[in-house]
XYZ file of N, CA, C and O in Angstrom:
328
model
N -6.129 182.825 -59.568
C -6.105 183.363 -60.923
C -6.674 184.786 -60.932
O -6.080 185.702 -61.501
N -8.008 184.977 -60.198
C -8.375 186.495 -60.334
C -7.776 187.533 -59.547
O -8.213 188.678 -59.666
N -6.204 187.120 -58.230
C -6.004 188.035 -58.053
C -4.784 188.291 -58.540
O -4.156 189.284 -58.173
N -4.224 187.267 -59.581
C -3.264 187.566 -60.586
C -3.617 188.600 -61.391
O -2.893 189.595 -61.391
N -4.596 188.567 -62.087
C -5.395 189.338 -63.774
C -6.054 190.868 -62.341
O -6.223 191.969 -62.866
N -6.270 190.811 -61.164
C -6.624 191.961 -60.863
C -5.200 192.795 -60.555
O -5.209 193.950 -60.130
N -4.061 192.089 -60.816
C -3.109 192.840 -59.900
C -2.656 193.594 -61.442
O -2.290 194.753 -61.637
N -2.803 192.664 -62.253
C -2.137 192.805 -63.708
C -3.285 194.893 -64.219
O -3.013 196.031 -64.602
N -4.268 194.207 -63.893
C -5.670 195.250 -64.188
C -5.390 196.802 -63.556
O -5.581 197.949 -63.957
N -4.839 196.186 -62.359
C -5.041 197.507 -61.536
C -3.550 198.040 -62.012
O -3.775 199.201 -62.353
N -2.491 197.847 -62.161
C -1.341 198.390 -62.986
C -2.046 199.173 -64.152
O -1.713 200.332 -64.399
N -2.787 198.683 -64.692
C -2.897 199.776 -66.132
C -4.380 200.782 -66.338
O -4.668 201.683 -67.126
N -5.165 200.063 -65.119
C -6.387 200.619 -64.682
C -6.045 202.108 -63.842
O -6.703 203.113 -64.113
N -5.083 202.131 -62.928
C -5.133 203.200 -62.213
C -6.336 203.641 -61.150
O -6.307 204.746 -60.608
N -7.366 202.705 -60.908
C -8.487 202.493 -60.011
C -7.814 201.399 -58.668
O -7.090 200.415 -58.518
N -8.495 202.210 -58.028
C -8.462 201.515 -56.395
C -8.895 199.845 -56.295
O -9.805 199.215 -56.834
N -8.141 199.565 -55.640
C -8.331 197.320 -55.981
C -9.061 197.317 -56.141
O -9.474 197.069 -57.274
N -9.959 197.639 -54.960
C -11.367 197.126 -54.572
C -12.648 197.601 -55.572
O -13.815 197.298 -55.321
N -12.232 198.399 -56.749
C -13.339 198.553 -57.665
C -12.898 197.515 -58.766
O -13.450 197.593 -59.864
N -12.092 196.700 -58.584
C -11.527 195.569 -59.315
C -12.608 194.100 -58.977
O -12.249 193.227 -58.187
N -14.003 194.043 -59.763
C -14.483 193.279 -59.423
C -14.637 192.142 -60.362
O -14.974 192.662 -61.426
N -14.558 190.744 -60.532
C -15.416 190.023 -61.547
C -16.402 190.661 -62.601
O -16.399 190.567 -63.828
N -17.393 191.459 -61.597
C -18.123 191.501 -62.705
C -18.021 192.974 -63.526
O -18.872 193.359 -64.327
N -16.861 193.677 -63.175
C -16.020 194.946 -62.930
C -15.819 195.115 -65.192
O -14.903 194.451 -65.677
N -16.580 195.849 -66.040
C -16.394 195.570 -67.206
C -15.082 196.706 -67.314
O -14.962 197.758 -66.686
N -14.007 196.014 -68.495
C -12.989 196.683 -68.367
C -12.863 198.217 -69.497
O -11.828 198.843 -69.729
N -13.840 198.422 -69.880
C -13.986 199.952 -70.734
C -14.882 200.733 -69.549
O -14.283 201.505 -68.800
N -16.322 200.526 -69.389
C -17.094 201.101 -68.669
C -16.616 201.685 -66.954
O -16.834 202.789 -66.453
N -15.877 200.429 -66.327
C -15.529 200.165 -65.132
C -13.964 201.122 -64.847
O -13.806 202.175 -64.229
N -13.072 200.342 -65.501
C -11.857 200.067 -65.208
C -11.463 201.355 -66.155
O -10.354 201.872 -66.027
N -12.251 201.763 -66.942
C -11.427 202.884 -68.255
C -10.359 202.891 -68.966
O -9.641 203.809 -69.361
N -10.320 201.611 -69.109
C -9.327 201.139 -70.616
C -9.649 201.645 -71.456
O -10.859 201.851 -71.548
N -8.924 202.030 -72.319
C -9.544 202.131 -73.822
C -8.515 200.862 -74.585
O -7.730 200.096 -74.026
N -8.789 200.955 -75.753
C -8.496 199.404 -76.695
C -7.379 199.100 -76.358
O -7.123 198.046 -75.777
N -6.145 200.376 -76.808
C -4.447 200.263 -76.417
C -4.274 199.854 -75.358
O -3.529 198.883 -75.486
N -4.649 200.085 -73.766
C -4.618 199.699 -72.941
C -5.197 197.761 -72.930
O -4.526 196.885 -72.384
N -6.342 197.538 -73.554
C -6.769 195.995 -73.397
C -5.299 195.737 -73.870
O -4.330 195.333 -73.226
N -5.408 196.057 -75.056
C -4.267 195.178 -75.775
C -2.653 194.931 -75.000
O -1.836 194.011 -75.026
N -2.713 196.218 -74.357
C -1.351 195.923 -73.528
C -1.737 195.393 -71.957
O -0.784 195.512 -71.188
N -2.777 194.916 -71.445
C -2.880 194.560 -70.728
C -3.249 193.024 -71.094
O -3.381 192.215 -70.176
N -3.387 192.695 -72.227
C -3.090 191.410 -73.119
C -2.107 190.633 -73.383
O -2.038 189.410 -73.265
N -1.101 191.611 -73.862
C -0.142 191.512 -73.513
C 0.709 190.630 -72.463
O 1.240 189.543 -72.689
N 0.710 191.387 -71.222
C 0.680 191.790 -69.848
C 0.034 189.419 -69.369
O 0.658 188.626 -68.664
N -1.142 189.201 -70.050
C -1.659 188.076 -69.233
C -0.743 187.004 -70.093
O -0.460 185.964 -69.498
N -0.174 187.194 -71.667
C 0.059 186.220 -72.265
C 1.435 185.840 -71.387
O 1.613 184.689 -70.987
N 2.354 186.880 -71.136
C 3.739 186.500 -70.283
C 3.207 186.468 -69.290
O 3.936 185.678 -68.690
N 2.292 186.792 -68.472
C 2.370 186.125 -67.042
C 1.698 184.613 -66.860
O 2.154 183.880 -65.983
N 0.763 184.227 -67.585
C 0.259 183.262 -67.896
C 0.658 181.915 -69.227
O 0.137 180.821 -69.441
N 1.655 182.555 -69.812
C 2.057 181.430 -70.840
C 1.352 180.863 -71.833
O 1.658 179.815 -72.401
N 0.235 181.664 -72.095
C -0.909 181.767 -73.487
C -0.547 182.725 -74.541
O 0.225 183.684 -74.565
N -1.291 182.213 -75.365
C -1.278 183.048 -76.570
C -3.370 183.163 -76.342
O -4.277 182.434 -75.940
N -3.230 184.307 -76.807
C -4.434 185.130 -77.001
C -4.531 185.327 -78.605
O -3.865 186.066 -79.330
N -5.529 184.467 -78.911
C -5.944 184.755 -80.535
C -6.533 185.740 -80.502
O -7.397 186.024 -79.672
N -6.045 186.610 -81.668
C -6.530 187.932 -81.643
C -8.441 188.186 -82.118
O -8.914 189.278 -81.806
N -9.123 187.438 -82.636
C -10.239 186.780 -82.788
C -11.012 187.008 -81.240
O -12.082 187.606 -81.124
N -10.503 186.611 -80.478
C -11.022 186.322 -79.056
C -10.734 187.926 -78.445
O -11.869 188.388 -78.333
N -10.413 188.271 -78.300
C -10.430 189.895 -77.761
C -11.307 190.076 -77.761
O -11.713 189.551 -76.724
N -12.530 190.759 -78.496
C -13.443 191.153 -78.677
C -14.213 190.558 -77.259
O -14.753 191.343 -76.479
N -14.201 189.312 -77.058
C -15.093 189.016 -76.077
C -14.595 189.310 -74.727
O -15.293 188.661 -73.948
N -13.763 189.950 -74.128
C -13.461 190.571 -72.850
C -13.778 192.116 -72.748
O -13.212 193.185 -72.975
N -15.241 191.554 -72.189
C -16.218 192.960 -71.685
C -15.890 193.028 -70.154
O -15.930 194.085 -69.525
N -15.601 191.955 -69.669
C -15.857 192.071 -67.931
C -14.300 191.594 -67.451
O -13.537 191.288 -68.367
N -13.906 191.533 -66.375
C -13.007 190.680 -65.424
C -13.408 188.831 -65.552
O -12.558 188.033 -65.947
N -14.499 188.503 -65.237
C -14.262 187.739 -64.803
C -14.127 187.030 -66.832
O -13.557 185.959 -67.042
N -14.608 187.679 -67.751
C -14.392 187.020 -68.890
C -12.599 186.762 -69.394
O -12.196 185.916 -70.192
N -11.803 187.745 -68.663
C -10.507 187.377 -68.984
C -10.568 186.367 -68.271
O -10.742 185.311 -68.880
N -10.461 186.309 -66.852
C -10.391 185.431 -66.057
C -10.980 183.873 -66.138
O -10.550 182.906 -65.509
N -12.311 183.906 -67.284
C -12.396 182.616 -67.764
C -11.801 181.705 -68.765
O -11.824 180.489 -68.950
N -11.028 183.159 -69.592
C -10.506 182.796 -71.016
C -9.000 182.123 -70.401
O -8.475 181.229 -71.066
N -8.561 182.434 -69.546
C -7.152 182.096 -69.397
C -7.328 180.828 -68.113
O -6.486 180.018 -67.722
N -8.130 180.944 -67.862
C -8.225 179.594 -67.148
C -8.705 178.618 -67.968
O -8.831 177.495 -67.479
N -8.981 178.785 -69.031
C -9.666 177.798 -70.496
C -8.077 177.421 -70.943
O -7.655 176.290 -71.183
N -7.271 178.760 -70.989
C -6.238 178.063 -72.305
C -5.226 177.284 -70.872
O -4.479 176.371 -71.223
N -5.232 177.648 -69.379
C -3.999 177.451 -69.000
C -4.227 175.267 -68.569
O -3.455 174.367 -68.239
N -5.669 175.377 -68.846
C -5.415 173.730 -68.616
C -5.479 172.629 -69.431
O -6.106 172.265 -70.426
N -4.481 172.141 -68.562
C -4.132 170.886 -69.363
C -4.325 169.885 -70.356
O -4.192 168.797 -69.796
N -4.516 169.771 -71.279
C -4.919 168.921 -72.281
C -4.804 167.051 -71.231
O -3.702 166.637 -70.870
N -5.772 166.457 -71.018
C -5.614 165.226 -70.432
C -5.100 164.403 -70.839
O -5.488 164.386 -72.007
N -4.175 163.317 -70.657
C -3.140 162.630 -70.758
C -3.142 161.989 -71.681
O -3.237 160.943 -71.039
N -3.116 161.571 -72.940
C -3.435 160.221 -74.068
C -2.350 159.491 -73.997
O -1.237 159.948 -74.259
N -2.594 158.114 -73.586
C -2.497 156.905 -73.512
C -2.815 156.087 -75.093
O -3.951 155.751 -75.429
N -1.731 155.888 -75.840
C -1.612 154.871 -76.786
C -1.349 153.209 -76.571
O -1.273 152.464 -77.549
């Protein structure tokens, strides 16, 4: 998953992989500004098959916080048995 969202990062980051870290924040670090999150938001909902409530943005300061949010929405709801 994180070297999906780093490959996605470094497309709109324009920084060298390897400053592509977890704990790598994506304004300070990476030099996104908002347009860029948002299209790099974009960018995770089609590669990943989520929807991103727009509510939740706000909380992707770092790498590894995308990287937790989309591993939250991409699993599975467990099986119910009636």
């Amino acid at each position: 998953m994180f070297e999906q969202v780093k490959k996605i990062l470094q497309e709109y980051a324009c920084v060298e992989e390897g400053l592509i870290r977890p704990e790598s924040h994506l304004q300070n670090d990476l030099f996104l500004n908002s347009l860029d999150v948002v299209n790099v938001i974009v960018e995770f909902e089609e590669e990943f098959g989520i929807e991103v409530d727009e509510a939740d943005i706000h909380s992707f300061a770092t790498v590894s916080d995308v990287v937790n949010y989309i591993q939250a929405k991409t699993k599975s709801p467990s099986a119910c048995t009636v």
